[in-house]
């Protein structure tokens, strides 16, 4: 059985590089609650916590049972970072109720302020029984008249019932997590990792993707997954899945195997790219993620959990992000990796 959970990105964790006495076994299983942002229903925002944030946002939730509507009121934000040369920002907020990406709302732009008061209410039609599977996503932007708007940060509320049953209006404060792009636009991928130390074999099983970004004029994509074995910024091997036609929610259940000796496991990482196949032009990248001991956040902790539980497939959802170049991991003695059969 796969161990499956859905986690946020953006939280900071103990870095094995900075603490060489830590082992994979000592880290143990990923604790999903550590990825969730702290919630406070109070007069003002909490000042605790060490995660890198970009101010705070205050919003309220209430469910209208008669109209079957979730009412989301964006109240205000505090201590936003200055994005303009004048030392201020022109903030506004985009609101999504995931996994639905077609319906979104946006507040008015507030000029030259780091502490805007919005007081705007938005209505999402949704049956009450579906609220448990929905997530609230808030993206805070700085408006720019002459160029692309800068993203200030985001908040993802995984559990809409985190504070109350929504029968009454509930005020919530959240730290705005630093982000440079909306991962919500790209979708997510679920895969499992399993390592057999005695055989020196790493198996990544691509299970499925959901809510991928549409890349074709038909409103769909032809996605496949490419997995690259990386060391010191160099691609040593690459393998890919089959192509799934005309879908934004492909299911694969395909295993990709790399032979990696145990002594080399701390020198490599896996770069996962979800691609859109194009018969005529170039294949386009929909989004990417990375796992390995040098990766960040969930990518690192998924890898450590795999090492802590050898011979057992460990599966997680990973949010896709925009393309990044392979990061150099410092010294890496170009390990000799045997060829897969």
Short mmCIF file of C-alpha atoms in Angstrom, two decimals, residues 39-284:
data_model
loop_
_atom_site.label_atom_id
_atom_site.label_comp_id
_atom_site.label_asym_id
_atom_site.label_seq_id
_atom_site.Cartn_x
_atom_site.Cartn_y
_atom_site.Cartn_z
CA UNK A 39 -4.03 29.66 12.00
CA UNK A 40 -5.21 32.27 14.47
CA UNK A 41 -8.70 33.52 15.06
CA UNK A 42 -8.12 36.65 17.08
CA UNK A 43 -8.03 40.43 17.14
CA UNK A 44 -4.75 40.54 15.27
CA UNK A 45 -2.06 38.40 13.58
CA UNK A 46 0.35 36.10 15.36
CA UNK A 47 3.96 37.21 15.54
CA UNK A 48 5.36 33.75 16.18
CA UNK A 49 7.03 31.46 13.66
CA UNK A 50 10.27 31.47 11.71
CA UNK A 51 9.09 30.61 8.20
CA UNK A 52 9.97 33.20 5.57
CA UNK A 53 6.84 35.28 5.12
CA UNK A 54 5.75 38.41 3.30
CA UNK A 55 3.32 39.99 5.71
CA UNK A 56 -0.05 38.70 6.91
CA UNK A 57 -3.55 38.54 5.52
CA UNK A 58 -6.90 38.56 7.30
CA UNK A 59 -9.97 36.95 5.72
CA UNK A 60 -13.21 35.37 6.86
CA UNK A 61 -15.23 32.33 5.80
CA UNK A 62 -18.94 31.54 6.14
CA UNK A 63 -21.20 29.03 4.44
CA UNK A 64 -24.63 30.04 3.12
CA UNK A 65 -26.65 26.82 3.47
CA UNK A 66 -29.72 28.15 1.67
CA UNK A 67 -27.84 29.36 -1.38
CA UNK A 68 -25.12 26.64 -1.19
CA UNK A 69 -22.42 29.31 -1.33
CA UNK A 70 -19.06 29.66 0.39
CA UNK A 71 -18.63 33.34 1.28
CA UNK A 72 -15.01 34.47 1.32
CA UNK A 73 -14.33 37.99 2.58
CA UNK A 74 -10.86 39.46 2.09
CA UNK A 75 -10.55 41.88 5.01
CA UNK A 76 -7.04 43.35 5.09
CA UNK A 77 -3.31 42.70 4.88
CA UNK A 78 -0.47 43.92 7.08
CA UNK A 79 3.26 44.48 6.63
CA UNK A 80 3.45 43.68 2.93
CA UNK A 81 6.90 44.05 1.34
CA UNK A 82 7.62 47.15 -0.76
CA UNK A 83 7.80 46.27 -4.45
CA UNK A 84 8.00 49.77 -5.94
CA UNK A 85 10.95 52.15 -6.03
CA UNK A 86 8.98 54.59 -3.90
CA UNK A 87 9.04 52.11 -1.01
CA UNK A 88 5.43 51.02 -1.33
CA UNK A 89 3.22 48.56 -3.27
CA UNK A 90 -0.09 48.49 -5.14
CA UNK A 91 -1.53 45.22 -3.77
CA UNK A 92 -4.50 43.12 -4.82
CA UNK A 93 -5.58 39.53 -4.10
CA UNK A 94 -6.67 36.69 -6.40
CA UNK A 95 -8.96 34.04 -4.88
CA UNK A 96 -9.40 30.43 -6.04
CA UNK A 97 -11.38 27.53 -4.57
CA UNK A 98 -9.32 24.56 -5.73
CA UNK A 99 -9.36 22.30 -7.60
CA UNK A 100 -11.59 24.53 -9.77
CA UNK A 101 -9.27 26.91 -11.62
CA UNK A 102 -11.76 28.37 -14.08
CA UNK A 103 -13.66 30.37 -11.47
CA UNK A 104 -11.51 32.98 -9.77
CA UNK A 105 -12.07 36.37 -8.19
CA UNK A 106 -9.89 39.41 -7.68
CA UNK A 107 -10.04 42.33 -5.29
CA UNK A 108 -9.60 45.95 -6.28
CA UNK A 109 -6.07 47.33 -6.46
CA UNK A 110 -5.10 49.53 -3.51
CA UNK A 111 -2.56 52.19 -4.41
CA UNK A 112 0.64 52.89 -2.53
CA UNK A 113 0.07 50.97 0.69
CA UNK A 114 1.66 48.11 2.60
CA UNK A 115 -1.39 47.72 4.87
CA UNK A 116 -4.42 47.62 2.56
CA UNK A 117 -8.01 47.25 3.77
CA UNK A 118 -10.08 45.35 1.20
CA UNK A 119 -13.42 44.40 2.83
CA UNK A 120 -14.64 42.58 -0.30
CA UNK A 121 -16.81 39.45 -0.28
CA UNK A 122 -16.85 36.77 -2.99
CA UNK A 123 -19.27 33.87 -3.47
CA UNK A 124 -18.24 30.38 -4.57
CA UNK A 125 -21.15 28.03 -5.47
CA UNK A 126 -20.29 24.70 -3.84
CA UNK A 127 -22.38 21.98 -2.10
CA UNK A 128 -21.61 21.66 1.59
CA UNK A 129 -20.60 18.00 1.25
CA UNK A 130 -17.83 18.99 -1.21
CA UNK A 131 -16.16 21.51 1.12
CA UNK A 132 -13.97 18.81 2.65
CA UNK A 133 -12.23 18.25 -0.69
CA UNK A 134 -11.75 21.94 -1.58
CA UNK A 135 -8.84 24.26 -0.79
CA UNK A 136 -8.80 28.04 -0.59
CA UNK A 137 -5.92 29.66 -2.47
CA UNK A 138 -5.09 33.36 -2.06
CA UNK A 139 -2.40 34.97 -4.23
CA UNK A 140 -1.23 38.48 -3.33
CA UNK A 141 0.13 40.59 -6.19
CA UNK A 142 1.65 44.02 -6.70
CA UNK A 143 0.01 45.82 -9.63
CA UNK A 144 2.36 47.29 -12.24
CA UNK A 145 0.91 49.44 -14.98
CA UNK A 146 3.83 49.03 -17.39
CA UNK A 147 5.11 45.47 -16.85
CA UNK A 148 4.16 42.09 -15.47
CA UNK A 149 2.58 42.19 -12.03
CA UNK A 150 4.90 40.97 -9.25
CA UNK A 151 3.70 38.16 -7.01
CA UNK A 152 4.16 39.01 -3.33
CA UNK A 153 3.17 35.62 -1.91
CA UNK A 154 0.36 33.16 -1.32
CA UNK A 155 -1.75 31.37 1.27
CA UNK A 156 -3.24 27.90 0.81
CA UNK A 157 -5.88 26.82 3.32
CA UNK A 158 -5.92 23.02 3.00
CA UNK A 159 -8.79 22.46 5.45
CA UNK A 160 -11.74 24.84 5.20
CA UNK A 161 -13.04 23.49 8.54
CA UNK A 162 -9.73 24.24 10.28
CA UNK A 163 -11.31 26.84 12.56
CA UNK A 164 -15.07 26.13 12.61
CA UNK A 165 -17.93 24.40 10.80
CA UNK A 166 -18.48 27.63 8.80
CA UNK A 167 -22.02 28.08 10.14
CA UNK A 168 -20.95 31.48 11.42
CA UNK A 169 -18.50 34.00 9.98
CA UNK A 170 -15.00 33.07 11.12
CA UNK A 171 -12.06 35.48 10.96
CA UNK A 172 -8.67 33.95 10.11
CA UNK A 173 -5.15 35.39 10.06
CA UNK A 174 -2.49 33.71 7.91
CA UNK A 175 1.16 34.40 7.18
CA UNK A 176 1.67 35.12 3.48
CA UNK A 177 4.24 32.61 2.24
CA UNK A 178 6.91 33.84 -0.14
CA UNK A 179 6.31 32.79 -3.76
CA UNK A 180 7.35 34.12 -7.15
CA UNK A 181 4.78 32.29 -9.27
CA UNK A 182 1.38 30.68 -8.85
CA UNK A 183 1.94 26.95 -8.61
CA UNK A 184 -1.83 26.61 -8.75
CA UNK A 185 -1.73 27.26 -12.49
CA UNK A 186 0.47 24.25 -13.27
CA UNK A 187 -1.06 21.32 -11.43
CA UNK A 188 0.34 18.51 -9.28
CA UNK A 189 2.02 15.14 -9.74
CA UNK A 190 1.85 12.08 -7.51
CA UNK A 191 4.73 9.61 -7.54
CA UNK A 192 6.21 7.05 -5.18
CA UNK A 193 9.85 6.47 -4.32
CA UNK A 194 11.28 3.11 -3.26
CA UNK A 195 14.94 2.24 -2.66
CA UNK A 196 16.44 -1.24 -2.30
CA UNK A 197 19.88 -0.78 -0.69
CA UNK A 198 21.00 -4.37 -1.25
CA UNK A 199 20.32 -4.15 -4.98
CA UNK A 200 21.25 -0.46 -5.26
CA UNK A 201 18.00 0.14 -7.14
CA UNK A 202 15.81 3.25 -6.98
CA UNK A 203 12.28 3.00 -8.37
CA UNK A 204 10.19 6.08 -9.05
CA UNK A 205 6.62 5.14 -9.95
CA UNK A 206 4.72 7.90 -11.71
CA UNK A 207 1.15 7.39 -10.47
CA UNK A 208 -0.89 10.29 -11.86
CA UNK A 209 -1.22 14.06 -12.31
CA UNK A 210 -4.15 16.35 -11.62
CA UNK A 211 -5.31 19.77 -12.76
CA UNK A 212 -2.47 20.25 -15.23
CA UNK A 213 -2.23 23.51 -17.13
CA UNK A 214 -3.88 23.34 -20.55
CA UNK A 215 -1.24 23.81 -23.25
CA UNK A 216 -3.28 23.17 -26.42
CA UNK A 217 -5.96 25.30 -28.07
CA UNK A 218 -8.39 22.45 -27.36
CA UNK A 219 -8.14 23.26 -23.64
CA UNK A 220 -6.25 20.05 -22.93
CA UNK A 221 -2.68 18.73 -23.03
CA UNK A 222 -0.90 15.57 -24.17
CA UNK A 223 1.20 15.03 -21.05
CA UNK A 224 4.08 12.69 -20.36
CA UNK A 225 6.62 12.68 -17.53
CA UNK A 226 10.39 12.86 -17.97
CA UNK A 227 12.66 11.92 -15.05
CA UNK A 228 16.34 12.93 -15.07
CA UNK A 229 19.08 11.67 -12.75
CA UNK A 230 21.20 14.70 -11.82
CA UNK A 231 24.62 15.08 -10.23
CA UNK A 232 26.47 18.39 -9.89
CA UNK A 233 24.11 20.04 -12.37
CA UNK A 234 24.77 17.36 -14.98
CA UNK A 235 22.15 15.00 -16.35
CA UNK A 236 23.50 11.45 -16.08
CA UNK A 237 20.42 9.59 -17.29
CA UNK A 238 16.87 10.39 -18.36
CA UNK A 239 13.76 8.26 -18.84
CA UNK A 240 10.14 9.02 -19.65
CA UNK A 241 6.62 7.65 -19.42
CA UNK A 242 4.09 7.07 -22.17
CA UNK A 243 2.05 9.98 -23.56
CA UNK A 244 -1.56 10.44 -22.47
CA UNK A 245 -3.69 12.22 -25.07
CA UNK A 246 -6.15 15.07 -24.46
CA UNK A 247 -6.25 15.13 -20.67
CA UNK A 248 -5.36 17.35 -17.73
CA UNK A 249 -5.63 14.46 -15.24
CA UNK A 250 -3.53 11.61 -16.67
CA UNK A 251 -3.01 8.27 -14.89
CA UNK A 252 0.25 6.43 -15.56
CA UNK A 253 1.22 3.86 -12.92
CA UNK A 254 4.56 3.43 -14.71
CA UNK A 255 7.81 2.54 -12.94
CA UNK A 256 11.11 4.24 -13.79
CA UNK A 257 14.22 2.50 -12.45
CA UNK A 258 17.72 3.81 -11.78
CA UNK A 259 20.61 1.71 -10.45
CA UNK A 260 22.40 3.79 -7.81
CA UNK A 261 24.83 2.31 -5.25
CA UNK A 262 24.10 3.28 -1.62
CA UNK A 263 27.35 5.25 -1.36
CA UNK A 264 26.16 7.55 -4.17
CA UNK A 265 22.65 8.27 -2.87
CA UNK A 266 23.72 11.50 -1.14
CA UNK A 267 25.24 12.84 -4.37
CA UNK A 268 22.28 12.61 -6.74
CA UNK A 269 18.81 14.05 -7.17
CA UNK A 270 15.87 13.45 -9.49
CA UNK A 271 14.42 16.20 -11.67
CA UNK A 272 10.82 15.45 -12.69
CA UNK A 273 9.36 17.33 -15.66
CA UNK A 274 5.75 17.09 -16.82
CA UNK A 275 5.80 17.73 -20.57
CA UNK A 276 3.19 18.44 -23.23
CA UNK A 277 3.81 16.40 -26.38
CA UNK A 278 3.54 18.29 -29.67
CA UNK A 279 3.46 16.37 -32.95
CA UNK A 280 4.58 19.36 -35.03
CA UNK A 281 6.59 21.77 -32.87
CA UNK A 282 8.71 21.41 -29.76
CA UNK A 283 7.45 19.62 -26.66
CA UNK A 284 6.66 22.16 -23.94
#
